[in-house]
Short mmCIF file of C-alpha atoms in Angstrom, two decimals:
data_model
loop_
_atom_site.label_atom_id
_atom_site.label_comp_id
_atom_site.label_asym_id
_atom_site.label_seq_id
_atom_site.Cartn_x
_atom_site.Cartn_y
_atom_site.Cartn_z
CA MET C 1 41.55 116.99 201.94
CA ASN C 2 41.21 119.46 204.83
CA LEU C 3 40.60 118.63 208.49
CA SER C 4 36.83 119.08 208.17
CA ASP C 5 36.69 116.65 205.23
CA ILE C 6 38.76 114.09 207.16
CA LYS C 7 36.44 114.41 210.16
CA ASN C 8 33.32 113.99 208.02
CA HIS C 9 34.82 110.99 206.27
CA ALA C 10 35.73 109.37 209.60
CA LEU C 11 32.19 109.90 210.89
CA LYS C 12 30.72 108.33 207.76
CA VAL C 13 32.98 105.31 208.12
CA ARG C 14 32.03 104.99 211.79
CA ASP C 15 28.32 105.24 210.99
CA PHE C 16 28.68 102.66 208.22
CA VAL C 17 30.36 100.21 210.59
CA LEU C 18 27.73 100.86 213.27
CA ASP C 19 24.96 100.21 210.74
CA LEU C 20 26.52 96.83 210.02
CA ILE C 21 26.88 95.93 213.69
CA PHE C 22 23.64 97.55 214.86
CA PRO C 23 21.09 97.46 212.00
CA ILE C 24 18.08 99.74 212.22
CA GLU C 25 15.46 98.05 214.36
CA CYS C 26 13.00 99.18 216.99
CA VAL C 27 14.80 99.51 220.31
CA TYR C 28 11.80 98.00 222.10
CA CYS C 29 10.36 95.20 219.94
CA GLY C 30 13.04 94.64 217.29
CA CYS C 31 10.84 95.52 214.31
CA GLU C 32 13.11 96.28 211.32
CA ASN C 33 13.55 99.66 209.64
CA TYR C 34 12.46 101.71 212.68
CA TRP C 35 14.35 102.96 215.69
CA LEU C 36 10.92 103.17 217.32
CA CYS C 37 8.10 101.50 215.40
CA PRO C 38 4.62 103.09 215.21
CA GLU C 39 3.17 100.64 217.73
CA CYS C 40 5.91 101.20 220.30
CA LEU C 41 5.73 104.95 219.72
CA THR C 42 2.34 104.84 221.44
CA LYS C 43 4.12 103.56 224.56
CA LEU C 44 6.09 106.80 224.75
CA GLU C 45 3.66 108.29 227.24
CA TYR C 46 3.98 111.50 229.24
CA GLY C 47 4.70 111.42 232.94
CA PRO C 48 1.63 111.87 235.16
CA ASN C 49 3.09 114.59 237.41
CA GLN C 50 5.60 117.37 237.70
CA TYR C 51 7.43 117.89 240.98
CA CYS C 52 9.90 120.01 242.92
CA LEU C 53 13.32 118.69 241.95
CA GLU C 54 14.70 119.26 245.45
CA CYS C 55 12.11 117.69 247.78
CA LYS C 56 10.09 115.73 245.16
CA THR C 57 6.77 117.30 246.21
CA VAL C 58 4.29 116.80 243.36
CA ASN C 59 2.95 119.93 241.67
CA ASN C 60 1.58 120.98 238.28
CA LEU C 61 4.50 123.00 236.98
CA GLY C 62 7.82 121.47 237.98
CA ASN C 63 8.66 124.58 239.98
CA PHE C 64 10.49 124.54 243.31
CA CYS C 65 8.77 124.79 246.66
CA PRO C 66 9.35 128.17 248.41
CA ASN C 67 11.82 126.64 250.85
CA CYS C 68 13.71 124.86 248.06
CA GLN C 69 14.02 127.63 245.45
CA ASP C 70 16.77 129.49 247.33
CA LYS C 71 19.14 126.59 246.66
CA TYR C 72 18.83 126.93 242.88
CA PHE C 73 19.44 129.42 240.09
CA ILE C 74 17.10 127.57 237.75
CA ASP C 75 13.40 128.37 238.29
CA GLY C 76 12.07 124.87 237.67
CA VAL C 77 12.35 121.79 235.49
CA LEU C 78 9.66 120.36 233.23
CA ILE C 79 10.07 116.59 232.87
CA ALA C 80 8.12 115.18 229.92
CA GLY C 81 8.41 111.44 230.46
CA ASN C 82 8.38 108.84 233.19
CA TYR C 83 11.84 107.67 234.26
CA ASP C 84 10.43 104.26 235.19
CA ASN C 85 9.38 103.59 231.59
CA PRO C 86 12.21 101.35 230.23
CA LEU C 87 11.59 102.59 226.70
CA PHE C 88 13.16 105.96 227.53
CA ASN C 89 16.28 104.28 228.87
CA LYS C 90 16.65 102.25 225.68
CA LEU C 91 16.18 105.28 223.43
CA ILE C 92 18.59 107.51 225.34
CA LYS C 93 21.22 104.78 225.66
CA ASN C 94 21.14 104.09 221.91
CA MET C 95 21.22 107.80 221.10
CA LYS C 96 24.15 108.67 223.37
CA TYR C 97 26.32 105.55 223.41
CA TYR C 98 25.56 103.92 220.07
CA PHE C 99 25.49 107.26 218.24
CA VAL C 100 21.96 106.93 216.84
CA LYS C 101 21.34 110.54 215.91
CA ASP C 102 17.89 109.80 214.43
CA ILE C 103 16.55 109.06 217.91
CA ALA C 104 17.09 112.73 218.76
CA VAL C 105 14.43 113.53 216.15
CA ILE C 106 11.98 111.13 217.83
CA LEU C 107 12.62 112.63 221.26
CA GLY C 108 12.65 116.18 219.90
CA ASN C 109 9.16 115.69 218.48
CA TYR C 110 8.10 114.09 221.75
CA LEU C 111 9.29 117.15 223.71
CA SER C 112 7.62 119.46 221.19
CA LYS C 113 4.21 117.89 221.75
CA PHE C 114 4.70 118.00 225.49
CA LEU C 115 5.61 121.71 225.38
CA GLN C 116 2.71 122.54 223.06
CA ASN C 117 0.33 120.85 225.47
CA LYS C 118 1.77 122.72 228.44
CA ILE C 119 1.52 126.17 226.88
CA GLN C 120 -2.23 125.74 226.58
CA GLU C 121 -2.44 125.85 230.37
CA ARG C 122 -3.07 129.29 231.88
CA SER C 123 -1.02 128.37 234.95
CA PHE C 124 1.98 127.59 232.74
CA LEU C 125 1.84 131.00 231.07
CA ASN C 126 1.37 132.97 234.25
CA ASN C 127 3.77 131.15 236.53
CA ILE C 128 6.60 130.12 234.22
CA PHE C 129 6.94 133.04 231.83
CA ASN C 130 4.76 135.65 233.54
CA LYS C 131 2.60 135.82 230.43
CA GLN C 132 -1.01 136.97 230.52
CA ASP C 133 -2.00 136.15 226.96
CA SER C 134 -2.90 132.71 225.68
CA ASP C 135 -0.47 132.64 222.77
CA ILE C 136 3.27 132.82 223.38
CA PHE C 137 4.34 131.52 219.98
CA ASN C 138 6.56 133.88 217.97
CA LYS C 139 7.46 135.87 221.08
CA GLN C 140 10.96 137.29 220.80
CA ASP C 141 11.74 137.12 224.50
CA ILE C 142 11.72 133.30 224.67
CA LEU C 143 14.92 131.51 223.73
CA ILE C 144 15.68 127.79 223.52
CA ILE C 145 19.22 126.80 224.51
CA PRO C 146 20.59 123.23 224.62
CA VAL C 147 23.01 122.14 227.33
CA PRO C 148 26.37 122.01 225.52
CA LEU C 149 28.88 119.18 225.37
CA TYR C 150 32.60 119.63 225.86
CA SER C 151 34.38 119.76 222.49
CA ARG C 152 36.17 116.44 222.99
CA ARG C 153 32.92 114.65 223.87
CA LEU C 154 31.20 116.29 220.90
CA ARG C 155 33.89 115.02 218.53
CA TRP C 156 33.63 111.51 219.99
CA ARG C 157 29.84 111.32 219.68
CA GLY C 158 29.59 113.33 216.46
CA PHE C 159 26.58 115.34 217.67
CA ASN C 160 25.11 116.89 220.80
CA GLN C 161 21.83 115.10 221.53
CA ALA C 162 20.47 118.11 223.45
CA GLU C 163 21.20 120.38 220.49
CA GLU C 164 19.55 118.02 217.99
CA MET C 165 16.41 117.83 220.13
CA ALA C 166 16.44 121.60 220.67
CA LYS C 167 16.47 122.18 216.91
CA ILE C 168 13.28 120.13 216.56
CA VAL C 169 11.56 121.85 219.50
CA ALA C 170 12.51 125.32 218.22
CA LYS C 171 11.30 124.54 214.71
CA ASN C 172 8.00 123.07 215.86
CA SER C 173 7.26 125.83 218.38
CA ASN C 174 8.63 128.71 216.30
CA TYR C 175 10.84 129.88 219.16
CA GLU C 176 14.30 131.30 218.66
CA LEU C 177 17.20 128.86 219.08
CA ASP C 178 20.72 129.71 220.25
CA ASN C 179 22.90 126.62 220.04
CA ASN C 180 26.31 128.30 219.98
CA SER C 181 26.60 130.89 222.75
CA LEU C 182 26.46 128.67 225.85
CA VAL C 183 29.77 126.80 225.87
CA ARG C 184 31.18 124.06 228.04
CA THR C 185 34.74 125.09 228.83
CA LYS C 186 35.89 122.19 231.01
CA ASN C 187 35.68 118.42 230.72
CA LYS C 188 35.12 116.65 234.03
CA LYS C 189 34.03 113.21 235.24
CA ALA C 190 30.70 111.87 233.97
CA GLN C 191 27.95 113.15 236.27
CA ALA C 192 26.16 109.79 236.32
CA LYS C 193 28.96 108.27 238.40
CA LEU C 194 28.71 110.87 241.20
CA ASP C 195 26.39 111.62 244.10
CA GLU C 196 24.57 114.96 244.42
CA LYS C 197 27.30 116.79 246.35
CA GLN C 198 29.99 115.52 244.01
CA ARG C 199 27.94 116.48 240.95
CA ARG C 200 27.64 120.09 242.05
CA LYS C 201 31.36 120.32 242.75
CA ASN C 202 32.26 118.49 239.54
CA ILE C 203 30.19 120.74 237.25
CA LYS C 204 31.03 124.07 238.95
CA ASN C 205 32.37 126.78 236.61
CA CYS C 206 32.26 124.48 233.57
CA PHE C 207 30.18 126.81 231.36
CA SER C 208 30.51 130.27 229.87
CA TRP C 209 28.31 132.57 227.77
CA ASN C 210 29.77 134.00 224.57
CA GLY C 211 26.66 135.68 223.18
CA GLU C 212 24.85 139.00 223.56
CA ASN C 213 23.33 140.16 226.83
CA LEU C 214 20.20 138.17 227.66
CA LYS C 215 18.29 141.04 229.26
CA ASN C 216 14.57 140.21 229.63
CA LYS C 217 14.99 136.83 227.90
CA ASN C 218 13.14 133.80 229.22
CA ILE C 219 15.15 130.66 228.59
CA ILE C 220 14.05 127.08 227.91
CA LEU C 221 17.20 125.09 228.75
CA LEU C 222 16.96 121.71 227.06
CA ASP C 223 18.63 118.40 227.93
CA ASP C 224 17.84 114.69 227.78
CA VAL C 225 18.01 113.63 231.44
CA VAL C 226 17.86 115.34 234.83
CA THR C 227 18.82 113.69 238.11
CA THR C 228 19.89 116.23 240.71
CA GLY C 229 19.66 119.23 238.38
CA ALA C 230 23.30 120.20 239.00
CA THR C 231 24.16 120.64 235.31
CA LEU C 232 20.99 122.58 234.50
CA ASP C 233 21.50 124.76 237.55
CA GLU C 234 25.10 125.59 236.68
CA CYS C 235 23.98 126.58 233.17
CA ALA C 236 21.16 128.69 234.64
CA LYS C 237 23.66 130.49 236.88
CA VAL C 238 25.71 131.54 233.86
CA LEU C 239 22.61 132.56 231.88
CA LYS C 240 21.28 134.73 234.73
CA GLN C 241 24.69 136.28 235.25
CA ASN C 242 24.37 137.41 231.64
CA GLY C 243 20.93 138.98 232.02
CA ALA C 244 18.40 136.15 231.62
CA HIS C 245 15.09 136.74 233.42
CA ARG C 246 13.77 133.22 233.98
CA VAL C 247 15.40 129.90 233.14
CA TRP C 248 13.39 126.70 232.97
CA GLY C 249 14.71 123.24 232.23
CA LEU C 250 12.95 120.98 229.72
CA VAL C 251 14.06 117.34 229.71
CA VAL C 252 12.86 113.98 228.44
CA VAL C 253 13.20 112.21 231.82
#
C-alpha cells in the first residue's frame, strides 16, 4: 500500500467515524438525510446589498469607493449572503470544522445562482469586467481561482472548501477553473483570531503563482468568508504581479 492509498484509507475511516458521531441531518432543523433540507434551503437568501469593503458604503457592485481603492489590489468583493443569517454560520462551521464536504456543493450551487443573476446586470458587465456584450459565458479571458489552503491544513481537512465550491461555480457557469497554480506557501496563525492590522501582516507573502502568465485575464477569486479582505487582497496582489487584469472576490458571506 503506497502513501496515497494510506491517506485515502485514513480519510475513509475518519469520515466513517464522523458519520457515526454526526449523522446526516439538516444543520438548521435537524431533519434526517439532508445537510440542508428543502424547506430550510429556501431560507438561504441573498444579501440585500453590496458594499465597499473598506468603508462599508452600500453600492450595487461590491466595488471600492474612489478614496478606498488605493489601499487594495483587489478590485472589489461580491458577497452573496447575509452574514447575520445564522444558517450560513452553521453551514460553514460544519463544512470546515466537521469536514462535511457535501455542504460545499450546496454553497457552490448557491454562489452559482448568485453569479448568474449578477451577470444579467449591465452594470456588472461594464464595471466589473469591462464587457459591453450581454453574454460573458464561454469567454476565455475569465478565470475562476479558489483561495488555496496550506498543505498541512489541506491534509487535516481532507479538502479545500473554496476549491470544492469553485468547481461547482465553474461547471455551472462554463468558466475556466484553475485550482492548482495559486499556492499557499506559508502556514500562519488563523486569520479569525486577529484584528485587521494583524491579519494583513500575518498573511503577507503567503502565496505564490506557479502557472502561466495571466495577461488580460479577469479573475474571480473564490472563498467562503470575507472579513477585512486581507487574504483576498494578498492573493490579488500575486495574481496582478503575474499579469491579471482585474481580480474580483466572490464569497458566501
